[in-house]
Coordinates of C-alpha atoms in Angstrom, one line a residue:
Chain A
M1178 CA 64.1 -10.8 -8.5
R1179 CA 66.5 -8.5 -6.8
C1180 CA 67.4 -9.5 -3.3
T1181 CA 69.3 -7.3 -0.8
I1182 CA 71.9 -9.3 1.0
I1183 CA 73.2 -7.9 4.3
T1184 CA 76.7 -9.1 4.8
D1185 CA 78.8 -8.7 7.9
K1186 CA 80.5 -5.7 6.4
D1187 CA 77.2 -4.0 5.6
S1188 CA 75.5 -4.7 9.0
P1189 CA 75.9 -2.1 11.7
K1190 CA 77.8 -4.4 14.2
S1191 CA 79.2 -7.3 12.4
G1192 CA 76.0 -9.0 11.7
V1193 CA 74.2 -8.0 14.9
Y1194 CA 71.5 -5.4 14.5
T1195 CA 71.7 -2.5 16.9
S1196 CA 68.1 -2.4 17.7
R1197 CA 64.8 -4.2 17.0
R1198 CA 63.8 -1.3 14.8
D1199 CA 66.8 -1.8 12.6
A1200 CA 66.1 -5.5 12.4
L1201 CA 62.5 -4.8 11.3
K1202 CA 63.6 -2.2 8.8
A1203 CA 66.1 -4.7 7.3
G1204 CA 63.4 -7.4 7.2
A1205 CA 61.0 -5.0 5.5
V1206 CA 63.6 -4.1 2.8
I1207 CA 64.4 -7.8 2.2
A1208 CA 60.7 -8.7 2.0
L1209 CA 59.9 -5.8 -0.4
S1210 CA 62.8 -6.6 -2.6
M1211 CA 61.7 -10.2 -2.9
V1212 CA 58.1 -9.3 -3.7
L1213 CA 58.6 -6.5 -6.3
P1214 CA 60.1 -7.2 -9.7
A1215 CA 63.5 -5.6 -10.2
G1216 CA 62.2 -3.3 -13.0
V1217 CA 59.3 -2.0 -10.9
K1218 CA 61.7 -0.9 -8.0
A1219 CA 64.1 0.7 -10.3
E1220 CA 61.6 2.6 -12.3
A1221 CA 59.6 3.8 -9.3
E1222 CA 62.0 6.6 -8.8
S1223 CA 63.2 7.0 -12.4
G1224 CA 60.3 8.5 -14.4
K1225 CA 62.0 7.4 -17.6
R1226 CA 60.6 6.5 -20.9
W1227 CA 62.9 4.1 -22.6
A1228 CA 63.0 4.1 -26.4
M1229 CA 65.2 3.2 -29.3
Y1230 CA 66.1 5.0 -32.5
I1231 CA 67.2 3.0 -35.5
D1232 CA 68.9 4.6 -38.5
V1233 CA 68.2 2.1 -41.3
S1234 CA 70.6 3.9 -43.6
K1235 CA 73.5 3.1 -41.2
C1236 CA 72.7 -0.7 -40.9
Y1237 CA 74.7 -2.8 -43.3
G1238 CA 73.4 -6.2 -42.0
C1239 CA 76.4 -7.5 -40.0
Y1240 CA 74.1 -9.2 -37.5
A1241 CA 76.3 -8.2 -34.6
C1242 CA 73.2 -7.0 -32.7
V1243 CA 71.5 -10.4 -33.2
T1244 CA 74.5 -12.2 -32.0
A1245 CA 75.1 -9.9 -29.1
C1246 CA 71.5 -10.2 -28.0
A1247 CA 71.5 -14.0 -28.2
A1248 CA 74.7 -14.2 -26.2
E1249 CA 73.6 -11.7 -23.6
N1250 CA 70.2 -13.2 -23.1
N1251 CA 70.7 -16.9 -23.9
V1252 CA 68.3 -16.8 -26.8
P1253 CA 68.0 -20.3 -28.3
I1254 CA 68.8 -21.0 -31.9
G1255 CA 65.9 -20.6 -34.3
V1256 CA 64.1 -17.8 -32.3
F1257 CA 65.0 -14.2 -32.0
R1258 CA 64.7 -11.3 -29.6
T1259 CA 66.0 -9.1 -32.4
W1260 CA 66.5 -9.8 -36.0
V1261 CA 67.5 -8.0 -39.2
E1262 CA 65.3 -8.0 -42.2
R1263 CA 66.8 -7.7 -45.7
H1264 CA 64.6 -5.9 -48.2
V1265 CA 65.4 -5.2 -51.9
I1266 CA 63.7 -2.0 -52.9
G1267 CA 63.4 0.1 -56.0
E1268 CA 65.9 -1.0 -58.7
G1269 CA 67.9 -3.4 -56.5
T1270 CA 68.9 -1.3 -53.5
T1271 CA 69.3 -3.6 -50.5
V1272 CA 68.1 -2.3 -47.2
F1273 CA 68.6 -3.9 -43.8
V1274 CA 65.9 -3.3 -41.1
P1275 CA 66.6 -4.3 -37.5
K1276 CA 63.5 -5.3 -35.6
Q1277 CA 62.5 -6.4 -32.1
C1278 CA 59.9 -5.8 -29.5
N1279 CA 58.7 -2.2 -29.8
H1280 CA 57.7 -1.8 -26.1
C1281 CA 54.6 -0.1 -27.3
E1282 CA 52.8 2.6 -25.4
N1283 CA 49.5 0.8 -26.0
S1284 CA 51.0 -2.7 -26.1
P1285 CA 48.5 -5.1 -27.8
C1286 CA 50.2 -8.0 -26.1
V1287 CA 49.5 -6.9 -22.5
A1288 CA 45.7 -7.0 -22.4
P1289 CA 45.3 -10.5 -23.8
C1290 CA 47.6 -12.1 -21.2
P1291 CA 45.1 -14.0 -19.0
T1292 CA 47.3 -14.1 -15.8
G1293 CA 49.0 -10.8 -15.9
A1294 CA 52.4 -12.4 -16.7
T1295 CA 52.9 -9.7 -19.4
Y1296 CA 53.0 -6.3 -17.8
R1297 CA 54.1 -2.7 -18.4
T1298 CA 56.5 -0.9 -16.1
K1299 CA 56.2 2.8 -15.3
D1300 CA 59.3 3.3 -17.5
G1301 CA 57.3 1.8 -20.4
L1302 CA 59.1 -1.5 -20.6
V1303 CA 56.9 -4.4 -21.6
L1304 CA 58.1 -7.5 -19.7
V1305 CA 57.2 -11.1 -19.0
N1306 CA 57.0 -12.5 -15.5
D1307 CA 58.3 -16.1 -16.1
E1308 CA 56.6 -17.3 -12.9
L1309 CA 53.1 -16.4 -14.1
C1310 CA 53.3 -17.4 -17.7
I1311 CA 51.1 -20.3 -18.4
G1312 CA 52.1 -20.6 -22.1
C1313 CA 48.8 -19.9 -23.7
G1314 CA 50.3 -18.0 -26.6
A1315 CA 47.8 -15.2 -26.5
C1316 CA 50.5 -12.5 -26.4
I1317 CA 52.3 -14.2 -29.4
Q1318 CA 49.2 -14.1 -31.4
A1319 CA 48.5 -10.5 -30.3
C1320 CA 51.9 -8.9 -31.2
P1321 CA 51.6 -7.3 -34.6
Y1322 CA 55.4 -7.3 -34.9
G1323 CA 56.1 -11.1 -34.4
A1324 CA 58.4 -10.1 -31.6
R1325 CA 57.3 -12.8 -29.1
F1326 CA 58.1 -16.5 -29.2
F1327 CA 58.0 -19.6 -27.0
N1328 CA 61.5 -20.1 -25.5
P1329 CA 62.0 -23.8 -25.7
V1330 CA 64.6 -23.7 -22.9
K1331 CA 62.7 -21.6 -20.4
G1332 CA 59.4 -23.0 -21.3
V1333 CA 57.6 -19.7 -21.3
V1334 CA 57.1 -16.8 -23.7
D1335 CA 60.2 -14.7 -24.3
K1336 CA 61.0 -11.4 -26.0
C1337 CA 63.3 -8.3 -25.9
T1338 CA 63.5 -6.7 -22.5
F1339 CA 65.6 -3.7 -23.7
C1340 CA 68.2 -5.5 -21.6
N1341 CA 66.5 -4.3 -18.4
H1342 CA 69.2 -6.1 -16.3
R1343 CA 71.8 -3.7 -17.9
I1344 CA 70.1 -0.4 -18.4
Y1345 CA 69.5 0.2 -14.7
N1346 CA 73.1 -0.4 -14.1
G1347 CA 74.2 2.3 -16.4
K1348 CA 74.9 0.1 -19.4
L1349 CA 73.4 0.1 -22.9
P1350 CA 71.3 -2.8 -24.3
A1351 CA 73.6 -5.5 -25.8
C1352 CA 72.4 -4.8 -29.3
V1353 CA 73.1 -1.1 -29.1
E1354 CA 76.6 -1.7 -27.6
A1355 CA 77.5 -4.2 -30.3
C1356 CA 76.4 -2.1 -33.3
P1357 CA 79.5 -1.0 -35.2
T1358 CA 77.9 1.9 -37.1
G1359 CA 75.9 3.4 -34.3
A1360 CA 72.7 2.6 -36.2
R1361 CA 70.9 2.0 -32.9
V1362 CA 70.5 4.8 -30.3
F1363 CA 69.0 4.0 -27.0
G1364 CA 67.9 6.3 -24.2
D1365 CA 65.4 8.1 -22.1
L1366 CA 62.8 9.9 -24.2
N1367 CA 61.7 11.9 -21.2
D1368 CA 65.2 13.5 -20.9
P1369 CA 65.2 16.4 -23.3
S1370 CA 69.0 16.4 -23.4
S1371 CA 69.4 12.8 -24.4
P1372 CA 70.5 12.0 -27.9
I1373 CA 67.4 9.9 -28.6
A1374 CA 65.1 12.8 -27.5
N1375 CA 66.9 15.1 -29.9
L1376 CA 66.6 12.6 -32.8
V1377 CA 63.0 11.9 -32.2
S1378 CA 62.1 15.5 -31.7
K1379 CA 63.3 16.3 -35.2
G1380 CA 60.1 14.8 -36.4
S1381 CA 61.4 12.8 -39.3
S1382 CA 61.3 9.4 -37.6
Q1383 CA 58.8 6.7 -38.5
R1384 CA 57.2 3.9 -36.6
L1385 CA 56.1 0.4 -37.6
K1386 CA 52.4 -0.3 -38.3
T1387 CA 51.0 2.8 -36.7
W1388 CA 47.6 1.7 -38.0
T1389 CA 47.4 -0.8 -35.1
G1390 CA 47.4 2.0 -32.6
A1391 CA 50.1 0.3 -30.6
E1392 CA 52.3 3.4 -30.5
P1393 CA 55.7 1.6 -30.7
M1394 CA 58.7 3.1 -28.9
I1395 CA 61.2 2.2 -31.6
F1396 CA 61.7 5.0 -34.0
Y1397 CA 63.2 4.5 -37.5
R1398 CA 64.9 6.7 -39.9
D1399 CA 64.7 5.9 -43.6
L1400 CA 62.3 3.0 -43.1
P1401 CA 61.2 1.5 -46.4
S1402 CA 57.5 0.9 -46.8
E1403 CA 58.3 -2.8 -47.7
A1404 CA 59.4 -3.3 -44.1
N1405 CA 56.3 -1.8 -42.7
R1406 CA 53.7 -4.6 -43.3
Chain B
M1080 CA 65.0 -20.7 -46.6
Y1081 CA 62.2 -18.3 -45.7
P1082 CA 59.5 -18.0 -48.4
Y1083 CA 59.0 -14.8 -50.3
G1084 CA 57.2 -12.2 -48.4
Y1085 CA 58.2 -13.6 -45.1
M1086 CA 59.2 -11.0 -42.4
Y1087 CA 58.9 -12.4 -39.0
P1088 CA 61.3 -15.3 -38.2
N1089 CA 59.7 -16.1 -34.8
E1090 CA 56.4 -16.6 -36.7
Y1091 CA 58.2 -18.9 -39.1
A1092 CA 59.6 -20.9 -36.2
E1093 CA 56.2 -21.7 -34.9
P1094 CA 53.3 -20.7 -37.3
I1095 CA 50.6 -22.8 -35.6
V1096 CA 50.3 -21.7 -31.9
W1097 CA 46.8 -23.0 -31.3
L1098 CA 46.0 -26.5 -32.6
P1099 CA 44.0 -28.8 -30.3
T1100 CA 41.5 -25.9 -29.9
L1101 CA 40.1 -27.0 -33.2
F1102 CA 38.0 -29.8 -31.9
A1103 CA 37.9 -28.5 -28.4
Y1104 CA 36.2 -25.3 -29.6
S1105 CA 34.3 -26.5 -32.7
L1106 CA 32.7 -29.4 -31.0
L1107 CA 32.8 -28.8 -27.3
I1108 CA 31.6 -25.2 -27.3
S1109 CA 29.0 -26.0 -29.9
G1110 CA 28.0 -29.0 -27.7
A1111 CA 27.8 -26.7 -24.8
D1112 CA 25.6 -24.4 -26.9
L1113 CA 22.9 -27.0 -26.5
L1114 CA 22.4 -25.2 -23.2
I1115 CA 21.6 -22.0 -25.0
L1116 CA 19.1 -23.8 -27.2
A1117 CA 17.5 -25.4 -24.1
L1118 CA 17.3 -22.2 -22.1
L1119 CA 15.8 -20.3 -25.0
A1120 CA 13.4 -23.1 -25.6
F1121 CA 12.4 -23.1 -22.0
L1122 CA 11.8 -19.3 -21.9
F1123 CA 9.7 -19.5 -25.0
N1124 CA 8.0 -22.8 -24.1
K1125 CA 9.3 -24.7 -27.0
L1126 CA 11.1 -28.1 -27.6
R1127 CA 9.6 -29.4 -24.4
K1128 CA 10.2 -33.1 -25.2
A1129 CA 13.8 -32.6 -26.3
M1130 CA 14.7 -30.4 -23.2
P1131 CA 16.1 -33.1 -20.9
M1132 CA 18.4 -34.4 -23.6
L1133 CA 19.6 -30.9 -24.6
L1134 CA 20.3 -30.0 -21.0
T1135 CA 22.2 -33.1 -20.0
L1136 CA 24.3 -33.1 -23.2
G1137 CA 24.9 -29.4 -22.9
L1138 CA 26.1 -29.6 -19.3
A1139 CA 28.4 -32.6 -20.1
F1140 CA 30.1 -30.7 -22.9
F1141 CA 30.3 -27.4 -21.1
T1142 CA 31.9 -29.1 -18.1
V1143 CA 34.8 -30.4 -20.1
V1144 CA 35.1 -27.4 -22.5
L1145 CA 38.2 -26.0 -20.8
L1146 CA 40.1 -29.2 -21.5
G1147 CA 40.6 -27.8 -25.1
P1148 CA 42.6 -24.7 -24.1
L1149 CA 44.3 -26.7 -21.3
A1150 CA 45.7 -29.0 -24.0
D1151 CA 47.2 -26.0 -25.7
L1152 CA 49.0 -24.6 -22.6
R1153 CA 52.8 -25.0 -22.5
N1154 CA 52.6 -24.9 -18.7
P1155 CA 49.4 -26.8 -17.9
D1156 CA 50.6 -27.2 -14.3
R1157 CA 50.0 -23.4 -13.9
A1158 CA 46.5 -23.5 -15.3
T1159 CA 44.9 -22.6 -12.0
L1160 CA 46.5 -19.2 -12.4
L1161 CA 43.8 -18.5 -14.9
F1162 CA 41.4 -18.4 -12.0
S1163 CA 43.6 -17.0 -9.2
N1164 CA 45.3 -14.4 -11.3
A1165 CA 42.6 -13.7 -13.9
Q1166 CA 43.5 -10.5 -15.7
I1167 CA 40.0 -9.1 -15.9
V1168 CA 40.1 -5.7 -14.1
P1169 CA 42.5 -3.3 -15.9
S1170 CA 45.3 -1.8 -13.9
E1171 CA 48.3 0.4 -14.6
Q1172 CA 50.6 -2.6 -15.1
H1173 CA 48.0 -4.6 -17.0
P1174 CA 45.8 -2.2 -19.0
G1175 CA 42.9 -3.9 -20.7
T1176 CA 40.9 -7.1 -20.1
S1177 CA 42.1 -10.5 -21.2
M1178 CA 39.5 -12.3 -23.3
I1179 CA 40.9 -15.6 -22.2
A1180 CA 40.7 -14.7 -18.5
L1181 CA 37.2 -13.2 -19.0
M1182 CA 35.9 -16.3 -20.6
G1183 CA 37.8 -19.0 -18.7
G1184 CA 38.1 -17.3 -15.3
L1185 CA 34.7 -15.6 -15.1
M1186 CA 32.2 -16.6 -17.7
W1187 CA 32.8 -20.3 -17.6
P1188 CA 32.4 -20.7 -13.9
L1189 CA 29.4 -18.4 -13.9
G1190 CA 27.8 -20.1 -16.8
W1191 CA 28.5 -23.5 -15.4
V1192 CA 27.1 -22.8 -12.0
L1193 CA 24.0 -21.2 -13.4
A1194 CA 23.4 -24.0 -15.9
L1195 CA 23.9 -26.6 -13.2
L1196 CA 21.4 -24.7 -10.9
F1197 CA 18.9 -24.6 -13.7
I1198 CA 19.3 -28.2 -14.5
L1199 CA 18.9 -29.2 -10.8
L1200 CA 15.7 -27.1 -10.6
Y1201 CA 14.4 -28.5 -13.8
F1202 CA 14.9 -32.1 -12.8
S1203 CA 13.9 -31.6 -9.1
Y1204 CA 10.4 -33.1 -9.2
P1205 CA 11.3 -35.7 -11.8
M1206 CA 14.1 -36.8 -9.5
H1207 CA 11.6 -37.1 -6.7
L1208 CA 9.5 -39.4 -8.8
K1209 CA 12.6 -41.4 -9.7
Y1210 CA 13.4 -41.6 -6.0
L1211 CA 9.9 -43.0 -5.3
A1212 CA 10.4 -45.6 -8.0
T1213 CA 13.9 -46.7 -6.9
R1214 CA 14.4 -45.4 -3.3
N1215 CA 17.9 -44.4 -4.2
P1216 CA 18.9 -41.7 -1.7
L1217 CA 21.0 -39.9 -4.4
Y1218 CA 17.8 -39.1 -6.3
K1219 CA 16.2 -37.8 -3.1
V1220 CA 19.1 -35.4 -2.7
L1221 CA 18.8 -34.3 -6.3
S1222 CA 15.1 -33.6 -5.9
L1223 CA 16.1 -30.6 -3.7
G1224 CA 13.0 -31.3 -1.5
V1225 CA 10.6 -30.6 -4.4
S1226 CA 8.2 -33.4 -3.7
T1227 CA 4.9 -32.1 -5.0
P1228 CA 3.7 -30.7 -8.3
E1229 CA 2.7 -27.6 -6.5
R1230 CA 6.2 -26.9 -5.2
F1231 CA 7.5 -27.6 -8.7
R1232 CA 5.1 -25.1 -10.2
A1233 CA 6.2 -22.6 -7.5
I1234 CA 9.9 -22.7 -8.5
K1235 CA 9.1 -22.2 -12.2
P1236 CA 9.5 -18.4 -12.0
V1237 CA 12.9 -18.9 -10.3
M1238 CA 13.9 -21.2 -13.2
K1239 CA 12.9 -18.5 -15.7
V1240 CA 15.1 -16.0 -13.9
V1241 CA 18.0 -18.4 -13.7
A1242 CA 17.6 -19.3 -17.4
A1243 CA 17.6 -15.6 -18.4
I1244 CA 20.7 -14.8 -16.4
A1245 CA 22.5 -18.0 -17.5
L1246 CA 22.0 -17.0 -21.1
V1247 CA 24.4 -14.0 -20.7
P1248 CA 27.7 -16.0 -20.0
L1249 CA 26.6 -18.7 -22.4
A1250 CA 26.0 -16.2 -25.2
F1251 CA 29.5 -14.9 -24.6
W1252 CA 30.8 -18.4 -24.9
S1253 CA 28.8 -19.1 -28.1
I1254 CA 30.9 -16.5 -30.0
Y1255 CA 34.2 -17.5 -28.3
P1256 CA 37.0 -17.9 -29.4
A1257 CA 36.0 -15.8 -32.5
T1258 CA 35.9 -12.7 -30.3
L1259 CA 39.5 -13.5 -29.1
F1260 CA 40.6 -14.0 -32.7
V1261 CA 39.1 -10.8 -34.0
M1262 CA 39.7 -8.5 -31.0
Q1263 CA 43.0 -9.6 -29.4
T1264 CA 45.2 -11.1 -32.1
G1265 CA 47.5 -9.5 -34.7
L1266 CA 47.1 -12.2 -37.3
F1267 CA 46.1 -10.9 -40.7
A1268 CA 43.2 -13.2 -41.5
W1269 CA 41.6 -12.9 -38.1
R1270 CA 41.9 -9.2 -37.9
N1271 CA 40.1 -8.9 -41.2
W1272 CA 37.5 -11.7 -40.6
T1273 CA 34.8 -9.2 -39.6
L1274 CA 31.9 -11.6 -39.6
L1275 CA 33.7 -14.3 -37.6
P1276 CA 31.8 -13.8 -34.3
I1277 CA 28.5 -13.7 -36.1
M1278 CA 29.4 -16.9 -38.0
Y1279 CA 30.3 -18.6 -34.8
F1280 CA 26.9 -17.6 -33.3
A1281 CA 25.0 -19.0 -36.3
D1282 CA 27.1 -22.1 -36.2
V1283 CA 25.9 -22.7 -32.6
F1284 CA 22.6 -23.8 -34.0
V1285 CA 24.1 -26.1 -36.6
T1286 CA 26.4 -28.1 -34.3
A1287 CA 24.2 -28.1 -31.2
T1288 CA 21.2 -29.4 -33.1
A1289 CA 23.4 -31.9 -35.0
A1290 CA 24.6 -33.3 -31.6
A1291 CA 21.0 -33.3 -30.3
I1292 CA 19.6 -35.1 -33.5
L1293 CA 22.4 -37.7 -33.3
A1294 CA 21.7 -38.2 -29.5
A1295 CA 18.0 -38.7 -30.3
W1296 CA 18.8 -41.4 -32.8
I1297 CA 21.2 -43.1 -30.5
S1298 CA 18.8 -43.0 -27.5
D1299 CA 15.7 -44.2 -29.2
R1300 CA 15.2 -44.1 -32.9
S1301 CA 11.5 -45.1 -32.6
R1302 CA 10.6 -42.0 -30.7
L1303 CA 12.1 -39.3 -33.0
Q1304 CA 8.7 -37.5 -33.1
Q1305 CA 8.4 -37.5 -29.4
L1306 CA 11.9 -36.0 -29.0
D1307 CA 11.0 -33.0 -31.1
V1308 CA 13.5 -34.0 -33.8
A1309 CA 11.4 -32.2 -36.5
S1310 CA 11.9 -28.9 -34.7
L1311 CA 15.6 -29.6 -34.2
I1312 CA 15.9 -30.2 -38.0
T1313 CA 14.2 -26.9 -38.7
I1314 CA 16.7 -25.0 -36.5
H1315 CA 19.6 -27.1 -38.0
G1316 CA 18.7 -26.2 -41.5
G1317 CA 18.2 -22.5 -40.7
G1318 CA 21.5 -22.4 -39.0
A1319 CA 23.3 -24.1 -41.9
V1320 CA 21.9 -21.7 -44.5
S1321 CA 22.8 -18.7 -42.2
V1322 CA 26.4 -19.8 -41.9
A1323 CA 26.6 -20.3 -45.6
A1324 CA 25.2 -16.8 -46.2
I1325 CA 27.6 -15.2 -43.8
L1326 CA 30.5 -16.9 -45.4
V1327 CA 29.4 -15.7 -48.8
I1328 CA 29.2 -12.1 -47.5
Q1329 CA 32.6 -12.4 -46.0
L1330 CA 34.2 -13.7 -49.2
W1331 CA 32.5 -10.9 -51.1
Y1332 CA 33.9 -8.4 -48.6
W1333 CA 37.4 -9.6 -48.9
K1334 CA 37.3 -9.5 -52.7
N1335 CA 36.1 -5.9 -52.6
V1336 CA 38.6 -4.7 -50.0
F1337 CA 41.7 -6.6 -51.1
G1338 CA 40.9 -7.0 -54.9
T1339 CA 43.9 -8.5 -56.7
T1340 CA 46.6 -7.5 -54.1
D1341 CA 49.1 -9.8 -52.4
Y1342 CA 46.8 -9.9 -49.5
Y1343 CA 44.0 -11.5 -51.5
V1344 CA 46.4 -14.0 -52.9
S1345 CA 47.5 -15.0 -49.4
L1346 CA 43.9 -15.6 -48.5
A1347 CA 43.4 -17.9 -51.5
P1348 CA 43.7 -21.3 -49.7
L1349 CA 41.3 -20.1 -47.0
I1350 CA 38.8 -18.9 -49.6
R1351 CA 39.1 -22.1 -51.6
W1352 CA 38.1 -24.2 -48.5
S1353 CA 35.4 -21.7 -47.6
Y1354 CA 33.7 -22.7 -50.8
V1355 CA 33.8 -26.3 -49.7
A1356 CA 32.3 -25.3 -46.3
I1357 CA 29.6 -23.3 -48.1
G1358 CA 28.8 -26.4 -50.2
L1359 CA 28.5 -28.6 -47.2
F1360 CA 26.3 -26.2 -45.3
L1361 CA 24.0 -25.9 -48.3
L1362 CA 23.9 -29.6 -48.6
T1363 CA 23.0 -29.8 -44.9
F1364 CA 20.3 -27.2 -45.5
A1365 CA 18.9 -29.2 -48.5
L1366 CA 18.9 -32.4 -46.5
S1367 CA 17.2 -30.7 -43.6
L1368 CA 14.4 -29.6 -45.9
V1369 CA 14.0 -33.2 -47.2
S1370 CA 14.2 -34.7 -43.7
M1371 CA 11.4 -32.5 -42.4
R1372 CA 9.2 -34.5 -44.8
Y1373 CA 11.0 -37.9 -44.4
L1374 CA 12.1 -38.0 -40.8
S1375 CA 14.1 -41.2 -41.3
L1376 CA 16.6 -39.3 -43.5
S1377 CA 17.5 -37.1 -40.5
I1378 CA 20.3 -39.5 -39.5
I1379 CA 22.4 -38.1 -42.3
I1380 CA 22.1 -34.5 -41.2
P1381 CA 24.3 -34.6 -38.2
F1382 CA 27.2 -35.9 -40.3
T1383 CA 26.9 -33.4 -43.0
G1384 CA 26.5 -30.7 -40.4
F1385 CA 29.5 -31.8 -38.4
A1386 CA 31.6 -32.1 -41.6
A1387 CA 30.6 -28.6 -42.7
T1388 CA 31.5 -27.3 -39.2
V1389 CA 34.9 -29.1 -39.0
V1390 CA 35.9 -27.8 -42.5
N1391 CA 34.8 -24.3 -41.7
K1392 CA 36.5 -24.2 -38.3
W1393 CA 39.7 -25.8 -39.5
N1394 CA 39.7 -23.0 -42.0
A1395 CA 39.0 -20.3 -39.4
I1396 CA 41.4 -21.6 -36.8
I1397 CA 44.2 -23.4 -38.5
R1398 CA 44.4 -22.1 -42.1
A1399 CA 44.0 -18.6 -40.8
Q1400 CA 47.1 -19.0 -38.6
E1401 CA 49.0 -20.2 -41.7
I1402 CA 48.6 -16.7 -43.3
V1403 CA 51.4 -14.7 -41.9
R1404 CA 50.8 -11.5 -39.9
S1405 CA 52.2 -9.4 -42.6
G1406 CA 49.5 -10.7 -44.9
M1407 CA 52.0 -11.3 -47.6
T1408 CA 52.2 -15.0 -47.9
Y1409 CA 50.7 -18.3 -46.8
L1410 CA 52.7 -21.0 -45.0
Q1411 CA 52.1 -24.7 -45.2
P1412 CA 53.8 -25.9 -42.1
T1413 CA 54.3 -29.6 -41.5
Y1414 CA 53.0 -30.8 -38.2
N1415 CA 52.4 -34.2 -36.7
L1416 CA 48.7 -34.4 -36.3
S1417 CA 48.4 -37.8 -34.8
P1418 CA 49.3 -36.9 -31.2
E1419 CA 47.0 -33.8 -31.5
L1420 CA 44.2 -36.0 -32.7
M1421 CA 44.6 -38.3 -29.7
V1422 CA 44.3 -35.2 -27.5
M1423 CA 41.2 -34.1 -29.4
V1424 CA 39.6 -37.5 -29.3
G1425 CA 40.4 -37.7 -25.5
I1426 CA 38.7 -34.4 -24.9
I1427 CA 35.6 -35.3 -26.9
S1428 CA 35.5 -38.7 -25.2
A1429 CA 35.5 -37.0 -21.8
G1430 CA 32.4 -35.1 -22.8
V1431 CA 30.7 -38.1 -24.2
F1432 CA 31.5 -40.1 -21.0
L1433 CA 30.1 -37.4 -18.8
A1434 CA 27.0 -37.2 -21.0
I1435 CA 26.4 -40.9 -20.5
V1436 CA 26.8 -40.5 -16.7
L1437 CA 24.4 -37.6 -16.6
T1438 CA 21.8 -39.3 -18.8
S1439 CA 21.9 -42.3 -16.5
I1440 CA 21.2 -40.0 -13.5
F1441 CA 18.7 -37.6 -15.1
P1442 CA 15.7 -38.9 -17.0
L1443 CA 15.7 -38.2 -20.8
E1444 CA 12.0 -38.1 -20.7
V1445 CA 10.1 -35.8 -18.4
K1446 CA 6.3 -36.3 -18.5
N1447 CA 3.6 -33.8 -17.8
H1448 CA 5.8 -30.8 -18.3
D1449 CA 3.2 -28.4 -17.0
Y1450 CA 2.9 -29.7 -13.5

């Protein structure tokens, strides 16, 4: 929840509203900001389509992204918002494949949620409203990517949010910021001048399990078929 | 150490997400399916003598059916959100319809109210007769003012309409949660278990009739003929052989699609236990054939029928979850079953208790069915 706090400094006359209309306006702003989830407000005017591009050939399995994510989002030990798979392909070549929630265009996890706790924002983020999650596990079972889990501390289902508390403040997701080789690129797919839009538009990227029809928003380069099951 | 072929650590952390649903769904839903059997029989004018028993048992189990999923919720204190926030109508933020919300938030209340209405109508005149015999005002209320055979005859068309409408939500329930497994999960075994909903529907007739036969034996073993047990055995045997046939077709399909791949290897434990289930269903079928001739043998059938169903549904619900979503391997997680068993026994006991209460209110024998 994002809540607008009016301090003495912000208020027109040291905490005293100039007119009844101002007071009503301020009240409406406060009420709206308490009702709407933060993501919904921010995206309303943004028109973005958040996505990530992962260059598998640049990942050497340092797990900095996993650690940064856990630290940033208080992810308990044993469960993961992002993880790095290690695959040995061909004649012994080791490949590291970072994975996480794909924030799919046709998210298979959204429809099964019985209470609407899992929802899509206009910017394409797939998020969980902790207040509505009854913990039925339907979304965990529905996700073809194993990206969801029960957070034993929060007591509800948890997953990657693309660090939505950071990206609307001009920061990158923690995993992207921590990556030492720049294997992860994050940005707005709707912005033709963004690096991710350029990378994806080249057309050589792959996505995980396209046969599910989920249309994931994480694009890979050099993805081995072993990692796509 | 993750096993070979394992890709998703979150899945490894908690492979079995739904556990108490095993008994909740395999027995309670099938128990509730007695209502389907009763309503179909009413519409086609069959099983008249067994009808009161089918209705009361069915209503009892259908009433407590949601205790199964409730036991699986991590936040059961928020369970009411299933009704107040049911995700049934698609919207921009929540595209699609949740199967859980549809069944729990809409079909269950609808089916329950319609079933209750039918039962109240069905027992209206018999309750009036019971009131005349006992002068208990509760029975007068339950008679709904139907105090003459003529009035009872007059409401029969209404009962037929209610029965026909009630069959819709109850039919949805009869193939649930198979529909959820097949349509809204990403688990390998469930997504590829094409015949699971059909198998659930056929299983309705096995478990429901097993419960009814057992109830007939418990209520009055000397009146098995009067309680239409022979007809129930016929349905039971037919259901058992159908489930066995559907399982055989499914196994054949898997073999043809996956051949000797890793996928087929991961299905091996499930396939192995499917053979056990098929054997038990065929045994039930054979015993049903014998019992039609020697009615006293029918006491064995509910137990073989239940055993077949439990093995089959343990396979479909639990073992299927142990095959990872990549389809590359099979986990054998260790879980403490004893607290889960207590929950399952508690849920079943609630259904049995309610059945006892209902059978003490409504008569198990309704004479002169064609008033």
